[in-house]
C-alpha positions as a Markdown table, in Angstrom:
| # | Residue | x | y | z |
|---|---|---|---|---|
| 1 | Unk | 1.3 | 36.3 | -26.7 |
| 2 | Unk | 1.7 | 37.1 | -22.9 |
| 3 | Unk | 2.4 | 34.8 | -20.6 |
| 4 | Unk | 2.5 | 35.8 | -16.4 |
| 5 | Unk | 4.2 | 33.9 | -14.0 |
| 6 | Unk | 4.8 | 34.0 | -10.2 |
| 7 | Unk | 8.2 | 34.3 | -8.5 |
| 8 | Unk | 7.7 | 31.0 | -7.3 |
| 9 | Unk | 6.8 | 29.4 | -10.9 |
| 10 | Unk | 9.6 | 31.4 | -12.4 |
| 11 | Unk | 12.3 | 29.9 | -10.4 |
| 12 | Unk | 11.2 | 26.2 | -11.2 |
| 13 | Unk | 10.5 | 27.7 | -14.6 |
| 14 | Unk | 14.9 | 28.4 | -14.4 |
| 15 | Unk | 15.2 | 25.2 | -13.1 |
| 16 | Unk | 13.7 | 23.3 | -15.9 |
| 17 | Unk | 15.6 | 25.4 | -18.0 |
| 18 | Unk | 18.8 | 24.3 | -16.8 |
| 19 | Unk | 17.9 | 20.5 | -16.1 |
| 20 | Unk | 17.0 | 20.5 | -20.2 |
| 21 | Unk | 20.1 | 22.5 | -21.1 |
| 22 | Unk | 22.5 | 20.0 | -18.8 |
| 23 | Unk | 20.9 | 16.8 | -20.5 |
| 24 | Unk | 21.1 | 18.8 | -24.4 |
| 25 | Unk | 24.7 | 18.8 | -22.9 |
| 26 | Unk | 25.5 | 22.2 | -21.4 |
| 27 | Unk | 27.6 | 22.3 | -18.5 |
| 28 | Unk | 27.6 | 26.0 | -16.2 |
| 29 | Unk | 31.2 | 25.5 | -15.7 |
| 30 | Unk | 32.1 | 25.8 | -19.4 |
| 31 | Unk | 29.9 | 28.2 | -21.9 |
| 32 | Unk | 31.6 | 26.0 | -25.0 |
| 33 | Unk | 28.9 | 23.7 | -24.0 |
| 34 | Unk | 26.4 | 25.4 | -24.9 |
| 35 | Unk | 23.8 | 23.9 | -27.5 |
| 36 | Unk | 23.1 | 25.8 | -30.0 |
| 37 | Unk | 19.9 | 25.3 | -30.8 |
| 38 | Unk | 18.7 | 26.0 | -27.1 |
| 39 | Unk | 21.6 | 28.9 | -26.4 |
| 40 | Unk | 19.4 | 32.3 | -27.6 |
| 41 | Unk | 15.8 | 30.4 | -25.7 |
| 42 | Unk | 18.2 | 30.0 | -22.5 |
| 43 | Unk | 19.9 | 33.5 | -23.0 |
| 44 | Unk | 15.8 | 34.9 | -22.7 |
| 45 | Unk | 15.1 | 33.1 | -19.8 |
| 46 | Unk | 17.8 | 33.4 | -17.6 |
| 47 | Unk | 18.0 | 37.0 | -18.7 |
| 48 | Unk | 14.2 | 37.2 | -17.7 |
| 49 | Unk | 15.1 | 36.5 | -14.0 |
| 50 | Unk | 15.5 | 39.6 | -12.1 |
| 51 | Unk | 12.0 | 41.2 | -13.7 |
| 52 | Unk | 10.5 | 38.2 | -11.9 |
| 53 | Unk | 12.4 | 38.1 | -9.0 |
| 54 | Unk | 14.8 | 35.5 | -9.1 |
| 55 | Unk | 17.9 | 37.5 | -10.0 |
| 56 | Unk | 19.6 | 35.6 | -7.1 |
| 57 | Unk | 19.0 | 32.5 | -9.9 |
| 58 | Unk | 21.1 | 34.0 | -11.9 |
| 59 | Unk | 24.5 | 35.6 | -13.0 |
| 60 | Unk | 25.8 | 37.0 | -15.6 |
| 61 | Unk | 29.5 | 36.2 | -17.0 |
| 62 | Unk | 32.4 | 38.9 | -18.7 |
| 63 | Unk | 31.2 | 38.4 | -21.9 |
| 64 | Unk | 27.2 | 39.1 | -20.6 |
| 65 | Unk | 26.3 | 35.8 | -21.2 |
| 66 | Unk | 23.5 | 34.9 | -18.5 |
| 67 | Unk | 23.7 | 31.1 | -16.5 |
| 68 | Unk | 22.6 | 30.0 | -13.4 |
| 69 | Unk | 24.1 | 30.2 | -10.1 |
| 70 | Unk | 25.0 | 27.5 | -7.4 |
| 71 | Unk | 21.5 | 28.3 | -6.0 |
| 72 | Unk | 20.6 | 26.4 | -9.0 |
| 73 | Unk | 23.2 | 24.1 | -9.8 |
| 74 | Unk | 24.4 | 22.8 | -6.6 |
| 75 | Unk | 22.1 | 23.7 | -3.7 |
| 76 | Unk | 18.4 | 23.2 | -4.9 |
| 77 | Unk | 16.0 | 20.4 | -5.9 |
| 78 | Unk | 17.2 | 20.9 | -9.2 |
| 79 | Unk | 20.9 | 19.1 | -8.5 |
| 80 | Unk | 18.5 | 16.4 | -6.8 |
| 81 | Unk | 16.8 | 15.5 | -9.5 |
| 82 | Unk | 19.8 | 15.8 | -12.3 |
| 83 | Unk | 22.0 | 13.4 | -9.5 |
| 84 | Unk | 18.6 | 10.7 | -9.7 |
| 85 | Unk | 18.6 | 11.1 | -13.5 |
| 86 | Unk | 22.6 | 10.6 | -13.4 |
| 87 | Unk | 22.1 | 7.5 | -11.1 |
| 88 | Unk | 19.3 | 5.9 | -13.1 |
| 89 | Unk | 20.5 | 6.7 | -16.7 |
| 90 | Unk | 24.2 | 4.5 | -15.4 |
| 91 | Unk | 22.1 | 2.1 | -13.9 |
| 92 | Unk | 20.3 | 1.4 | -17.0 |
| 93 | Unk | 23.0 | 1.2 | -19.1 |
| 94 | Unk | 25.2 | -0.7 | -17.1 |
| 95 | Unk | 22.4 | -3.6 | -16.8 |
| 96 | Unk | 21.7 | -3.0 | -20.4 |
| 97 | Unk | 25.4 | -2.9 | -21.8 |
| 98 | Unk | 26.5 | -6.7 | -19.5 |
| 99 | Unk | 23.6 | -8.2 | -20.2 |
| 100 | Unk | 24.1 | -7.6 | -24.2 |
| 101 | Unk | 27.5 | -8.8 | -23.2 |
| 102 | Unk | 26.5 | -11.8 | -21.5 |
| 103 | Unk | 24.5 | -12.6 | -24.7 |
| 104 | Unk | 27.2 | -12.8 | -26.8 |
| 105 | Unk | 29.1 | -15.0 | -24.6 |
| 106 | Unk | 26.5 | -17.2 | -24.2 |
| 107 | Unk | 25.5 | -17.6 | -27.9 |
| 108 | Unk | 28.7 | -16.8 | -29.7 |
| 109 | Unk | 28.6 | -15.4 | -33.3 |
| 110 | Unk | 24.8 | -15.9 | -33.8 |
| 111 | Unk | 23.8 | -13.2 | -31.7 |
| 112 | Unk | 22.2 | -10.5 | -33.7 |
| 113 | Unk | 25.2 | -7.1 | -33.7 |
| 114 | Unk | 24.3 | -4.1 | -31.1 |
| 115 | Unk | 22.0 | -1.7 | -33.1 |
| 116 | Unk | 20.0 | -4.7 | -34.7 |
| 117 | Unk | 16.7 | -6.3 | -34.0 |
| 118 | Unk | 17.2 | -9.0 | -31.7 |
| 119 | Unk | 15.2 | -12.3 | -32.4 |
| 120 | Unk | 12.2 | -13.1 | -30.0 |
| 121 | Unk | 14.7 | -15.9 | -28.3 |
| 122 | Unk | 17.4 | -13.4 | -28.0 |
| 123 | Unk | 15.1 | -11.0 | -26.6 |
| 124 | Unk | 13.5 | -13.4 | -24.0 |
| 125 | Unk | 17.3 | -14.5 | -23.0 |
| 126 | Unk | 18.5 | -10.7 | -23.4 |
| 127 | Unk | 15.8 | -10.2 | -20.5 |
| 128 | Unk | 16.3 | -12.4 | -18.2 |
| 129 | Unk | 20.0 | -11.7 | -17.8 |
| 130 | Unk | 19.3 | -8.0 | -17.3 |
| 131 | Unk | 17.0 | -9.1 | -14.9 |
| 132 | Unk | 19.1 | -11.2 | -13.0 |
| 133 | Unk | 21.4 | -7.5 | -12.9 |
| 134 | Unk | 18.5 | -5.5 | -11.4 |
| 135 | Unk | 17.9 | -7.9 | -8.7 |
| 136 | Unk | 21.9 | -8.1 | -8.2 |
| 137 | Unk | 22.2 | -4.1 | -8.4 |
């Protein structure tokens, strides 16, 4: 299989690659991170960079092992959207984890353990407290 791309597409194409690799859990700061399911794929396409022009994307470390660089990381559209995803994913849980919380307050023992199915009533209940969080947040 061949597959072209432009600079431009490349670049994002690095991008996506390390939004993916921070949320499998890989942090540039620390190689010991690295998945390993997803290490060799990244290896490949960071190591890919300078053919397609974007070896300012990328650096390589002492041991040769290829990650991106703060144009990546810290400076481009990529840390904008990782810092959203960040924000939302705390957001979420928060309202999530206080209105479960609430629930059991509220309803003692009977409410159904964390990890169950929640009855129709708990789940209306369950709802409107998180809701009440949203419009607080």
């Amino acid at each position: 299989m061949k597959v072209s791309f432009t600079q431009k597409e490349y670049a994002r194409l690095l991008e996506l690659t390390h939004l993916g690799l921070w949320v499998a859990g890989a942090r540039p700061d620390d190689p010991a991170t690295m998945p390993e399911r997803y290490g060799e794929l990244a290896q490949k396409v960071f190591g890919l960079a300078e053919t397609f022009g974007c070896a300012d994307l990328v650096e390589v470390d002492v041991n040769g092992e290829f990650y991106p660089n703060e144009k990546i990381t810290e400076d481009g559209p990529a840390r904008e959207k990782l810092d959203q995803f960040v924000e939302d994913a705390f957001w979420g849980e928060l309202v999530a984890r206080l209105g479960e919380r609430d629930l059991r307050a509220e309803q003692g023992a009977e409410v159904t353990k964390l990890g169950d199915e929640f009855s129709d009533e708990e789940k209306e209940k369950l709802e409107a407290l998180e809701d009440a969080y949203w419009r607080e947040f």
